[in-house]
Structure formats: C-alpha cells, structure tokens
C-alpha cells in the first residue's frame, strides 16, 4: 500500500486485520499439526527400533549343534516384539526340498487352523508367489475374517529354508514400514542360523566318522603286529642256534620298524583330518630334557659322535603342554641329526627369548627355542624346499642309504604348528644343518617362568640355577677361563664373581686401578671386567695403560669389558676408541654377561667334522675368529673354584686310554710329557710370532700337531692341522690371530689334562690295578 | 513325453526331465517317481507344468518359429542389423540378444505386425548451426532445469505421496489415504498391481489389499511412478512422439524392475521409477533447445551414433545428467537420481551394479523396439556390464519374455490404444 492510497475506513482496517489474524492462526494450526505428526512419527520409530534392538543381540550363536526349535522360539520372540501376532508358526523345508513340515507353532492349539489356511494358500499359488519374494505378504483368511502373515525364510545365498506363517493381532493397515523391514531382517537371520545349525550337524557327524575310522584302522593293524612281536619274543626265549637267533632278531627289527611306520602314518592321517589334539598338562621340563639328553648321549657315543647340550640357566622347571608330542618332535630332529652325521658332533640348544630380546618384538609372548645342530652331510637348497612335506626324502640315494618313512619331519612340523610355533632349517651341504624350533613359552600356574632380569637373585634362585647348571651346562660356558673383576664396590664384586662362576669362569677380584694392574702383572687372565667409575685411578686410566704400547702394563690383546652405570649415546664409540672391547650396563644380568663374554671370546665353533665352519660371522671368512686381546703368556691358573665340566674336545682321556690300551701309567706319562712340551710350545710360539718367520712357525705348528694327536688333544690337533694346511702363516694379518688361538687351545688342553690328573690321583685310580 | 499341469499329476508318474523350480532350485531328477506328497511341494515351489513320461492331458506349447523359411530369415536379419551395433557379433550376450531379436522380428513379420521404421538417413546434416539458435554463452544444465517452470509445478498429490515415501513409519493407512483421494491414480495403480507386473495368483480388489500384499514402500513408489506418468503424458512435444517416448520409458522401467528382482535387489519398484524417468532429461532438451536437438537427431541417424554421445559433444552434458538434476529439483530421493544420472556410464559411479541395471534395461528396450526417446540404435552393452549383472546368454530369453508380457499389459493401462496420437 502506498502512502497516497485513500485511507480505509476503520471498519475496513479492522476487517483486514481480522482476516490477517485468521490466516496466521490457520497457518499456526497447520504448523502445529505438522509438528504433532512429526513427533508422533518420531515416537513410533523409536519404539520400533527399541523393540527390535533390545530384544537381544544376534540370535543364538552357533558353536554347537543347535536345536532348531530353540532358534525358532528366539525368532518368534523377536518378531512379536514389533508386530503383534495372535499366532505364529514356522514351516521348514527338508534338505531335499521335497517336504515341508511345521516345526514350531505358538500357541499350539492354533496349528490345525494354520495348517488348513496354509494349504489354501499353497493351492491358490500365493505361497509359490511369496516363496521367492523376500518381503512380508499379508492376506486374508479363507472366511475373510483374519489377516494372515506370510514370510519366506531365505538365507543370504537365496536358499529358502522355510516359511513363517502367522495370524496378525493388529490392523495390517497400521503396521509401519519399518516394522515390515525388521520382519524381513529377522526371517533372513533365522534362515541363516538354521542353515548353520544344519551344516554344523553335518560337520560333527563327519568328524565322528573320521575318528571312528582312524581308531579302527589303528586297532586292526596294531593287533597282528603286536602278535608278531610277541611271537618273536617267545621264540627268542627258546633254544635257537646263532643263525636262527639272527633271523628272529631280523623279524623283531622289521616288526618294530613296521610299528614305527604305522604310528607315523596314523599320526599324519590324524593331523591331516584335523583330528589331532594336543594335551595340555603341566610336566617336569627339566626332567624331560635330562632324559632326552641321556638317551641321545648314549646313541651319539655309540656312533662316535660328540653330543653337546647348551641350555639357558633360566629355563622353567615346568612347562604346560604335550610332553609326548614335544618329545616326538625333538627325538625326530635329534634322531635325524644322528642318522645323517658320520663324524663330528651334534648339539642341542635350549634357550629362552624374552620380548625385550627380540628386535621389534612389541609385546610378543616369550618363546622357548630349541636348536639341533649337526656336522652331518647337510641338505641342499633344492631338497630343503620339500623337506617338511610328507613322504618326501632328500633323494632316492639318501632314502636308500638312510631309510626312514619320510614322514618324521612332516609330522614334526604339523605338531609344532599345532603348538603355535614354527620350525626352520638352515644347512650347507657337506657341513651340517641346524633345525630350529620356536614355541610360545607356556608355564603352568600364575607366575611367569622368566624372572625379572633386573632383580638381584635371591638365594633360592641362585641355588636352583646352580643345581640346574650342574646337570646341564649354561648357554655360555667359560670353560675355566679366568677373569679379573675390578670394582671398588664389594657387593658388585661379589655379584660379578658369582655370575662368572655360574657361567663357568673363574675370577679374581681387585678393588681399584692399581690393584688391577698389579694382578694383571702377576697372573695371566683371559679378560677383565672393569668398572669405569672408581675413585683414584678410574677405569679409563686403567685401559689407557693397558693399551699404551709404551706402558709397562701393556697387554695389547687382553679383552676388556667395561661395566658402566648408564648407557649414553656415544658411549659405545668412546669405549671402542679407548680400546675397550665390549661394555655392560649395570645392573648386569647373567644373560648380558654371557652374551658379552661370548662376543669377546667368540665361540670356538670353528671346526666341524671336516674342519670347515658352518656359520658364525665373527670369523674372518677363512674360518678363524679374529680377536683382539692378549692371550697372555703363562699357564692358566685359577685359584677360585671353577666349573669342571669335562671337555672331550680339548682333551679326551678315553681316547688316550684307548690308544695306550688301558695303561694308566703310560697315559699319565704321555700327559706329563705333553704338559712339559706345552710350556715350551707357548714360548716358542710367542717368539715366532715376534720374529714373523714363516718357516720356523710352520715347523713349530707341525710339531704341536703331532704331539696333540698323541695325547688326544682334539682341538689343538685340528687347529694346528688347519693352520698348517691352509697357509695361514703366510698372511700377516692371520698369522697373529692363528698363533693366539693356538696358544689358547694349548692352554685349555693343558688345563684339562691337569684337572684330569688331579681327579684320577685323588681317586687313587689305576686301571692296571683293577684289571690286574 | 508330455507336459501336464501340477494338478494333473498322479502318484507313480515318472519324470521325463529334471524338474526345476522357477527360482532355479533343482527339485527332482529325471526318472524320479512322483509321490502324492510331492505335489504339495511342487505347488509351494511354484511349479506349474511337469514333463512326465506318459499319460495325462497334453498342453500344447506355442509353436516354435520355424527358421527354415529363408526369405523370412533374411529379412529379419536385415532389419535387426539396421539398428544393432556390428560389434554385437563379438560378444556372447549381445549375440544372443540379437538372435532373440531376430526371432521376434520374424514372428512379427509372419503375423503381419508392422514394425517401426528407422527414419530416413538422408544427406549428411549441414554444419552445426553456428549463429542461429545457439546461445552466446555455454549452456548450464542447472539453468535449464530451474527455468523449466512447467516441469516444476507438480501437483499436490505427488508431494503427499513423496512424504509418505520418505517416512520410515508410514503405514498402509497413510498411503491408502493419499492414493484414495485421486481416483484415476487408484484405478491405474490397481490395474498395475493386478497385471503380470506382479503376477499375483488371485485378484486384488482394493488398494488396502494391494498394500497388504505388495508392501507399503513398494506401493508408494509405484504410486509416485504412476502419478508422474499421469502428469506428463499429456505434455505435447513437437519434436518427439510422446507416446513413443513413454513407451520407451515404460519399457526401460519394466526391464529395470525385472533385472532388479532377478538380482534380488531389495526395492525393485525404485528401479521401475528410475527406468521410467531415465530419459526425462531429454524432454527438457527438446523443449529448450529444439534446433540443436533436431540437428543432433539427424546426425545420430546419419552416423549411427548413439544420441547421448552427440548430446555430450554439443552441450557438454547429456540427458542423463540433466535428468538427475531435474529429479533433484523435484526432490525425488537421490538414490533414484543416481540411477538416472549414471545410466549411460554406470562404471563411473560408486555402485556400478545399480546403474548398470538401468543401462541394460535401456538396451533391452531399444533392442525390442519398444518406442524411442530419440535414439534409434542399440548401444553396445559391454562385457563388464553383463558380468556385473551376472547375466549369461542363457538367462536372456526368459527376461525378454517376461518383459514383453509385462509391457503389453502396462502400456494398456497407461496408454490405451484409443488415446494414441495425443
């Protein structure tokens, strides 16, 4: 309206205003209505969602053979939560699709009515129409009174397993769309469940059949075999001549072989049928190992092979698992090692791997590792590929020569996998193989098997560890090496010396720098454990003096292991620059110390059966370990108690005795001569090293070799042979290292011999006396 | 060997062939003996005819067309080749489609039914009109759509139906109430529901009963579809035969729905609606850019290029995209909008298997010559599309038969013959 419009009369204005008011209030009313209907809608939606979701989560889980009736009852409950039903029934189709029966009806007395009505709907084609249509269909009953609900039950892969058929208890026109959708969901889920239950039942019966078959087969074959064995035993007890007895032995042997084969076959069948179950029981692990070691030892000895066992001092006393199957695996590996090794040694390593030790371990559970090494014929890369497969053996000739079913490793692998572990092989043809098994460590009871590494040991733990160490040697064995422990703190000294003792090393303690230098000048040590922070002359100064060629304390090649309070960045480099070989961080654990010692001394795993080294990267590539440190001159003398584990590689009394045909006195004499020679040899070696003359050195080494052979000092002999044969002496950088090692070995052999003599004289032993 | 109805089956009869349910499930093998208990189950599965070894009243099959008649065969081939892509020979499914079309063409020729003829090829259309009729600025599809006043003012009932569709708690009562307010809508809806569209075995007499049987959501979508057709069928167009346009649209809708049901998609009515509206964008193009579209039509015929490609080149967009925008203006749910928008390029979108349904339906509709929206040639349906839809040559025949049957009935409902030429 513009300004110059004629002004209306008051009545007109009022009329207009009232008109506007009316329009506005109409709009308001209509908006109110809309709001109300939206609110109503919201309430209904929530109600249905609530009902559908709160009537339980997913339907019954199928982890065992389910009763279809239970599934259907659940389903009917769910459906009733969002659609009112006067009656509900489920009709299931048989698996061959040729029959449909009512499997559930609630309430039961409505069944006749429902069956009748359903038949009408079948006849007029309504059921056929809705059977593939995955939606609810609402029709009227035959007399036109009641609304009936039909819904197919279809699995996700569109297989119809049945029908839901019921009587609606509410006006179909009022059923919200969302309720219809939920109905479809429930029917689909129920169909799926029923299908699962059916399949589960089938699977179960299949498993039962497998088990029955395996059990029967086992019985049927074992019975006659046992009969054969039994008969052979009886025959053996009767009067037989040598030829006949030999025949009986053969029969026995074959029968036992056959039994072994049968067991293998049954095992592999069981495993492949998925019917192998491992036991879960606590067993005495240490006893288990002891037994294993004992039986393998005797077998090894019978074949003239060395058998070495290295075990972590912190192995648990008890394990949780299947003792029998673990034994099976280890015996298989050890048996193979024995079978395929003609000379040299086999060894078993048992160790623990804590999460901290595994780089990037990020919280894996601790593991129990076994490694079976041998110096046998090895396995080619080609054969390694199929090694763990059933019925495969390396090649035809191997199979013929070594026999076996070809199942052992396959079974071992499957068993290890069932235990949650893994099995690996490394090998080099002609040098030997290593089979490693890594299992998750499982111990019975709430306490963990691995003691926290940073706690000080309690007396009980130490005792236990010692007792354990007494029966099985620890992972690193010092083999009587002597170390100097330098620390101003008395407790630290005691701890370090204790650890060293456990690791098979002897030790002498010094309180300060000057004391250390004095001790070093008086005795020949194998290494020094040096605390870096001491009042007065500290560790750094000690090392400086040790490494300074002009200093009287110069011991160029004495390994020095620094012990520091904390590891800082750049520490390692600084230490190395000083001339320190390795360092440890306090508090020092047995494991850390063992590792360090091993690094420093580098295991003398140099020579396998034929004199070549299978592995170890601390070698210089030619099989000799490159060392720093001074061997020191002079005989090895340990004043502290030393772990006296006999080391036949260094010196084997049995062989010597065999050589002298049991003459103890002669053996003693030979030893004493050798001991006298050793001192001379070591001095001569030192001089030859200094002069650098190849010819002299060569002759010397040759002489050493001969003596060592006579006295059964195995390693000395082998080492000198190697040096002699492979021109180590011609290369400057290897010469020194070779000489040092030879000195080492001589010292060790001498010590071993001395201990032997002590032992024998202590027992007043004279063999000739016994047999005299 | 004789085909008898299920009701005529008797105990002891022997099956002459493997018996399958309509959904493909194997029920009984050839040679099986029929038991009376089986009869009930056969009815449950929807088996209507059984092939038995002897006895019973025979049902005669419709006569299979005899292709020995050389001349007829040659002519049919010629006709089909005139609008089928040559590349069809290289693809199994396309080849089968072509074969079925040849059979159909031959049958129609024999029965004397006239077939639609391709427009005259004519001379090469003159150069694209440069000055006259061409806007000075590039054409924006959005502007086109927004300015289309006529198309925007939909009737109230349409809006109300949409409301029902959008509410999850709408019930039969709601939609029943809305639909009953428009008698012609109700009538058409009922006829549709009673047709082979649903093939319900017994007659459905009322909307409430239809809703009870078919479903609320389903019927609401159908109602939306029917009201859309109702609204547009009278829109006159100078450049296109509206009856033909709607025939093609319906055919696409029918086939879309059949394909969707075959793939067990949850809401096959939605596909019907999308198929129905798939070419609606073209109406806008005809209305707004008549000269350009005329040119496009002639070029399409001359060069045997699908029309949508020319649209794209001329305008920068095609009718599919335009259609999607239009549906958005009408506030039709985006789910349907996408189906329309991607129907020529299903693999460009997130859910190719959905748009591929419309794409395939379009191809079928064109192959069977059920009207046209301007395009006369069957586009090549690529192997990827066939695979996405899990369609094999063997499944084609029954699809086409179903589609034809439903089309006949549906066309009658919406475009009875007496209204031809509107």
Tab-separated table of C-alpha atoms in Angstrom, chain A residues 34 40-42 44-45 48 91 93-101 115 118-119 122-129 131-140 154 158-161 163 172-180, chain B residues 7 22-23 25-28 37-47 163 165-174 198-202 208-209 211-218 257 261 263-269:
chain	number	residue	atom	x	y	z
A	34	UNK	CA	2.674	-30.932	11.302
A	40	UNK	CA	4.241	-38.988	16.620
A	41	UNK	CA	6.338	-40.355	13.823
A	42	UNK	CA	9.461	-39.984	15.871
A	44	UNK	CA	6.774	-44.685	16.700
A	45	UNK	CA	10.171	-45.046	15.056
A	48	UNK	CA	10.071	-49.983	16.987
A	91	UNK	CA	7.366	-74.451	8.498
A	93	UNK	CA	11.649	-77.351	4.156
A	94	UNK	CA	13.514	-80.645	4.225
A	95	UNK	CA	17.039	-80.653	2.873
A	96	UNK	CA	15.967	-82.458	-0.289
A	97	UNK	CA	13.320	-79.812	-0.860
A	98	UNK	CA	10.560	-82.371	-1.169
A	99	UNK	CA	8.777	-81.820	2.088
A	100	UNK	CA	7.693	-79.013	4.344
A	101	UNK	CA	6.616	-79.540	7.922
A	115	UNK	CA	-2.252	-75.808	8.510
A	118	UNK	CA	-1.677	-72.603	4.596
A	119	UNK	CA	-2.942	-75.353	2.367
A	122	UNK	CA	-0.479	-73.326	-1.378
A	123	UNK	CA	-3.286	-74.393	-3.630
A	124	UNK	CA	-4.067	-70.938	-4.932
A	125	UNK	CA	-0.427	-70.166	-5.629
A	126	UNK	CA	0.053	-67.468	-3.004
A	127	UNK	CA	2.762	-69.452	-1.247
A	128	UNK	CA	4.590	-70.019	-4.525
A	129	UNK	CA	4.335	-66.318	-5.234
A	131	UNK	CA	8.347	-68.055	-1.529
A	132	UNK	CA	10.958	-66.171	-3.527
A	133	UNK	CA	9.814	-62.733	-2.586
A	134	UNK	CA	11.829	-61.724	0.430
A	135	UNK	CA	9.096	-59.486	1.850
A	136	UNK	CA	6.112	-59.874	4.143
A	137	UNK	CA	2.848	-60.742	2.456
A	138	UNK	CA	-0.436	-60.090	4.255
A	139	UNK	CA	-3.543	-61.822	3.026
A	140	UNK	CA	-6.905	-62.629	4.465
A	154	UNK	CA	15.736	-67.093	2.909
A	158	UNK	CA	18.932	-67.083	-1.625
A	159	UNK	CA	18.126	-70.540	-0.471
A	160	UNK	CA	14.664	-70.885	1.000
A	161	UNK	CA	14.695	-72.950	4.147
A	163	UNK	CA	8.190	-70.143	5.893
A	172	UNK	CA	-2.353	-54.531	8.945
A	173	UNK	CA	-3.032	-51.001	7.745
A	174	UNK	CA	-1.384	-49.676	10.857
A	175	UNK	CA	1.878	-51.583	10.616
A	176	UNK	CA	4.712	-49.142	9.982
A	177	UNK	CA	7.009	-49.699	7.065
A	178	UNK	CA	9.994	-50.067	9.322
A	179	UNK	CA	8.363	-52.924	11.176
A	180	UNK	CA	7.903	-54.766	7.908
B	7	UNK	CA	-2.907	-80.576	-10.632
B	22	UNK	CA	11.148	-71.230	-11.153
B	23	UNK	CA	13.923	-69.913	-8.909
B	25	UNK	CA	16.332	-74.881	-7.433
B	26	UNK	CA	16.585	-78.489	-8.525
B	27	UNK	CA	13.675	-80.474	-7.117
B	28	UNK	CA	13.603	-83.889	-8.715
B	37	UNK	CA	3.326	-85.853	-1.182
B	38	UNK	CA	5.496	-84.198	-3.826
B	39	UNK	CA	2.537	-82.477	-5.383
B	40	UNK	CA	2.079	-80.184	-2.410
B	41	UNK	CA	5.713	-79.163	-2.517
B	42	UNK	CA	5.627	-78.564	-6.238
B	43	UNK	CA	2.863	-76.088	-5.607
B	44	UNK	CA	4.895	-74.454	-2.856
B	45	UNK	CA	7.814	-74.007	-5.213
B	46	UNK	CA	5.557	-72.625	-7.910
B	47	UNK	CA	5.969	-75.361	-10.483
B	163	UNK	CA	6.074	-37.525	2.021
B	165	UNK	CA	7.666	-42.493	0.880
B	166	UNK	CA	10.139	-40.606	2.964
B	167	UNK	CA	8.765	-41.548	6.340
B	168	UNK	CA	10.004	-44.837	7.768
B	169	UNK	CA	6.902	-45.253	9.842
B	170	UNK	CA	4.370	-44.693	7.155
B	171	UNK	CA	1.810	-47.418	7.117
B	172	UNK	CA	-0.719	-48.800	4.727
B	173	UNK	CA	-3.243	-46.425	6.191
B	174	UNK	CA	-1.187	-43.388	5.233
B	198	UNK	CA	3.219	-58.789	-10.030
B	199	UNK	CA	1.536	-61.911	-11.265
B	200	UNK	CA	-0.333	-62.423	-8.050
B	201	UNK	CA	-2.439	-65.567	-8.405
B	202	UNK	CA	-5.701	-64.137	-7.134
B	208	UNK	CA	-5.533	-51.617	1.110
B	209	UNK	CA	-5.329	-55.225	-0.004
B	211	UNK	CA	-0.677	-52.649	0.054
B	212	UNK	CA	-1.013	-55.623	2.359
B	213	UNK	CA	0.240	-57.987	-0.302
B	214	UNK	CA	2.791	-55.880	-2.094
B	215	UNK	CA	4.038	-53.671	0.710
B	216	UNK	CA	3.806	-50.068	1.778
B	217	UNK	CA	7.104	-48.832	0.441
B	218	UNK	CA	6.628	-50.700	-2.773
B	257	UNK	CA	12.396	-53.846	-12.383
B	261	UNK	CA	14.210	-58.533	-8.940
B	263	UNK	CA	19.385	-59.708	-8.763
B	264	UNK	CA	17.388	-59.725	-5.521
B	265	UNK	CA	17.717	-56.020	-5.019
B	266	UNK	CA	15.633	-55.004	-2.036
B	267	UNK	CA	13.396	-52.405	-3.622
B	268	UNK	CA	12.664	-53.242	-7.218
B	269	UNK	CA	9.946	-50.587	-7.537
